[in-house]
Short mmCIF file of C-alpha atoms in Angstrom, two decimals:
data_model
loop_
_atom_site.label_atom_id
_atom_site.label_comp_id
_atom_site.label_asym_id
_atom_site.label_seq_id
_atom_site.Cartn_x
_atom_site.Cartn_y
_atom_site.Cartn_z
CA UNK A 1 24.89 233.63 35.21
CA UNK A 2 24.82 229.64 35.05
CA UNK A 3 26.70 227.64 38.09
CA UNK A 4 27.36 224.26 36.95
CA UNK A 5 27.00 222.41 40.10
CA UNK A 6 25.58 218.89 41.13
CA UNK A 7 22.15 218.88 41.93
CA UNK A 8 22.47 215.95 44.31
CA UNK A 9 25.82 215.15 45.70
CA UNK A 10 26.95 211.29 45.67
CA UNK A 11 29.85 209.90 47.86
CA UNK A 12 32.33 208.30 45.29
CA UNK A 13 30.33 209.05 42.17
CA UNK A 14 33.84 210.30 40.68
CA UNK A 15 35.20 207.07 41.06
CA UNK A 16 32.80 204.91 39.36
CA UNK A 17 33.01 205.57 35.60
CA UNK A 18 36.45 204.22 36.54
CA UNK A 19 35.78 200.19 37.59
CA UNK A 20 35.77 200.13 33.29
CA UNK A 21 39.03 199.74 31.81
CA UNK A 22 39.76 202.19 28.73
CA UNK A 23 38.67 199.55 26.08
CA UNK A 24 35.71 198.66 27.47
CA UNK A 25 34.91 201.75 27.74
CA UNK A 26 35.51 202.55 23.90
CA UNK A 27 33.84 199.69 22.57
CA UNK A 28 30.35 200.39 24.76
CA UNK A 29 30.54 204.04 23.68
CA UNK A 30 31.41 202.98 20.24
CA UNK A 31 28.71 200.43 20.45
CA UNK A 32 26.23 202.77 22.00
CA UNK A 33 26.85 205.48 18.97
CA UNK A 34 26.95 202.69 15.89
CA UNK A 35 23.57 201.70 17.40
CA UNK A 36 21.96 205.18 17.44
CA UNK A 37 23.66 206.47 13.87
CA UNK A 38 22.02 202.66 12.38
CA UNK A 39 18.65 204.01 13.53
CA UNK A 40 17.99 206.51 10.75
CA UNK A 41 20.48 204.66 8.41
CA UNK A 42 17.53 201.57 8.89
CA UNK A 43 14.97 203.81 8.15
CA UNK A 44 15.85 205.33 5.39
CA UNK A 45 16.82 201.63 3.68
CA UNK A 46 13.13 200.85 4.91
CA UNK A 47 11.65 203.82 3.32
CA UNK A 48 13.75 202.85 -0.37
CA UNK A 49 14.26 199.26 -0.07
CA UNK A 50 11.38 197.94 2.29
CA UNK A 51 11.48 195.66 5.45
CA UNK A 52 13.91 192.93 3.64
CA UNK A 53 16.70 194.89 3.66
CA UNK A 54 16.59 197.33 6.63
CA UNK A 55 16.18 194.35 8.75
CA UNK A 56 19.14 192.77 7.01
CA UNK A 57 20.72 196.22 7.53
CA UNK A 58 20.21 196.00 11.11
CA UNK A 59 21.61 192.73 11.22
CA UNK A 60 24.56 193.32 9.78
CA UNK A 61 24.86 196.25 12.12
CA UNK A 62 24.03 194.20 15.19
CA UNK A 63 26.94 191.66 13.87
CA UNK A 64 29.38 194.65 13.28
CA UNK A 65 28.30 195.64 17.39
CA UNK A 66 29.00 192.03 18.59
CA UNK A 67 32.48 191.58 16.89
CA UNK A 68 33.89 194.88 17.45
CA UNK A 69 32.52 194.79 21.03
CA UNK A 70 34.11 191.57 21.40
CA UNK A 71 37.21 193.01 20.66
CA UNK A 72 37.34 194.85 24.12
CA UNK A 73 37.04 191.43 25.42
CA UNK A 74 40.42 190.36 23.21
CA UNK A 75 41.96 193.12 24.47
CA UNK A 76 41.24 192.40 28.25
CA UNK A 77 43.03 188.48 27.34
CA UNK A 78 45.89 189.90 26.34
CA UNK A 79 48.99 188.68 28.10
CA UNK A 80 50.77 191.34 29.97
CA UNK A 81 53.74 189.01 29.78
CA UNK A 82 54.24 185.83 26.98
CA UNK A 83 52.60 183.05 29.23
CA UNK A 84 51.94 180.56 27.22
CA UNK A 85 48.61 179.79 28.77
CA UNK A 86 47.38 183.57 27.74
CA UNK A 87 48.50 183.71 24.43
CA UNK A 88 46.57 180.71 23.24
CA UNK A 89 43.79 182.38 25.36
CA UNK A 90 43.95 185.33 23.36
CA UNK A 91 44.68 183.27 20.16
CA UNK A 92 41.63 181.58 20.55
CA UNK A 93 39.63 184.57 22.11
CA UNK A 94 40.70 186.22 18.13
CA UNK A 95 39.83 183.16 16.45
CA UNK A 96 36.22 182.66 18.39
CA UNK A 97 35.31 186.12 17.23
CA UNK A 98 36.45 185.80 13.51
CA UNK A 99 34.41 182.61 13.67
CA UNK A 100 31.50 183.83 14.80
CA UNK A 101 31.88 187.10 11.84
CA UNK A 102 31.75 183.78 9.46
CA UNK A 103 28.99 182.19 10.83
CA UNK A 104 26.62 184.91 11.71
CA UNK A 105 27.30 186.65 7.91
CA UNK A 106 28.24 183.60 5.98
CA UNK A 107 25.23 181.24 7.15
CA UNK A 108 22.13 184.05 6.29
CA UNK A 109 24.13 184.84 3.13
CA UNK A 110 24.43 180.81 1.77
CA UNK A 111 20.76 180.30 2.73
CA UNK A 112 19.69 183.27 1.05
CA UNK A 113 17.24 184.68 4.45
CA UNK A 114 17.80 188.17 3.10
CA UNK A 115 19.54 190.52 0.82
CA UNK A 116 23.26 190.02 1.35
CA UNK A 117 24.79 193.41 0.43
CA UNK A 118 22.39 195.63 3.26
CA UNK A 119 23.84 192.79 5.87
CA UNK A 120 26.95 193.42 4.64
CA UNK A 121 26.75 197.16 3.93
CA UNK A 122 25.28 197.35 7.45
CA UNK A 123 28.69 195.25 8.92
CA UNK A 124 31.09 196.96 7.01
CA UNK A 125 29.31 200.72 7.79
CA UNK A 126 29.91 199.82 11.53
CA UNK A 127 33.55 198.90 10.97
CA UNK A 128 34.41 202.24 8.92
CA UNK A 129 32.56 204.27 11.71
CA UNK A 130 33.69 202.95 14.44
CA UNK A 131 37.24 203.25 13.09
CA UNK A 132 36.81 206.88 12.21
CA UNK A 133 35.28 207.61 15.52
CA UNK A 134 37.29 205.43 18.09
CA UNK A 135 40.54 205.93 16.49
CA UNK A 136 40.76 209.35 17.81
CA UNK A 137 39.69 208.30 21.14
CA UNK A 138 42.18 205.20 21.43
CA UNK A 139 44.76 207.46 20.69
CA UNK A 140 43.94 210.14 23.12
CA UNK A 141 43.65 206.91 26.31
CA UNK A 142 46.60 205.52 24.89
CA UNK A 143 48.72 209.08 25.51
CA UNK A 144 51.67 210.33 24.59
CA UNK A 145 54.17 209.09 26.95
CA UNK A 146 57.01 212.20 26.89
CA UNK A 147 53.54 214.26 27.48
CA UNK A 148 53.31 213.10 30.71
CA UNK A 149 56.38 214.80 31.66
CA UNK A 150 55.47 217.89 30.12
CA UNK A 151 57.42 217.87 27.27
CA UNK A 152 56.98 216.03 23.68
CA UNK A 153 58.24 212.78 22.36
CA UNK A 154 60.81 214.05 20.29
CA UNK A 155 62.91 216.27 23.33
CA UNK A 156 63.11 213.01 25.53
CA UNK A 157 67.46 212.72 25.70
CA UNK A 158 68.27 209.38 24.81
CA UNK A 159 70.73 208.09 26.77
CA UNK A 160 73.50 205.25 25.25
CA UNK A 161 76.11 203.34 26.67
CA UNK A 162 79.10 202.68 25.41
CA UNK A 163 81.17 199.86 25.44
#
């Protein structure tokens, strides 16, 4: 018989995984995963292809990180209401990291450090994955909203007024 108990008890250690907000949360897991399923992607390129393009891999991975991480940080901008002042914060926060895709793939790619299709295999790999894998989740911490009463969307009574 197993008893899954903690082995050393911590005052508020419930409450801590909760100072991140959802997305945040997402895009380190997300982040965290890409990084570890790149590993044997990386060394497999480095067994066929050689150092040149598992490091260009990797960099194309590490660019695929940044951006999509950066979209938590999007996220957190946007406006809860149509201030003016935070949508051209978040307009700019969207254009910064499209900008920075550009540069940091565009820049290697004219100068020709390394072979452009691993980078860009390796920043389009982390886009698919993290799409297949996080789309799930963002869907489960987004809800269903007629779930939380207990029932599903489609038996919530719609209500009209007439006039």
């Amino acid at each position: 018989r197993v008893r899954r108990r903690p082995l050393l008890r911590v005052s508020g250690a419930q409450h801590l995984g909760r100072r991140m907000s959802d997305h945040w949360r997402l895009a380190v897991r997300g982040a965290a995963l890409m990084a570890i399923l790149a590993v044997p992607a990386a060394a497999v390129i480095y067994y066929v292809y050689g150092v040149a393009h598992a490091g260009a891999f990797l960099y194309g991975v590490a660019t695929g990180i940044l951006s999509f991480a950066s979209t938590a940080l999007t996220a957190s901008l946007m406006p809860g209401s149509s201030t003016a002042h935070g949508v051209v914060l978040w307009a700019c926060s969207f254009l910064a990291r499209y900008g920075f895709v550009a540069l940091a793939l565009g820049v290697p790619s004219y100068l020709h450090l390394w072979p452009v299709v691993a980078m860009l295999g390796g920043f389009a790999g982390v886009y698919l994955a993290e799409n297949a894998v996080l789309l799930p989740a963002a869907m489960r911490a987004t809800g269903n909203p007629g779930a939380e009463r207990g029932r599903p969307v489609a038996e919530v009574v719609e209500r009209r007024a007439e006039v």
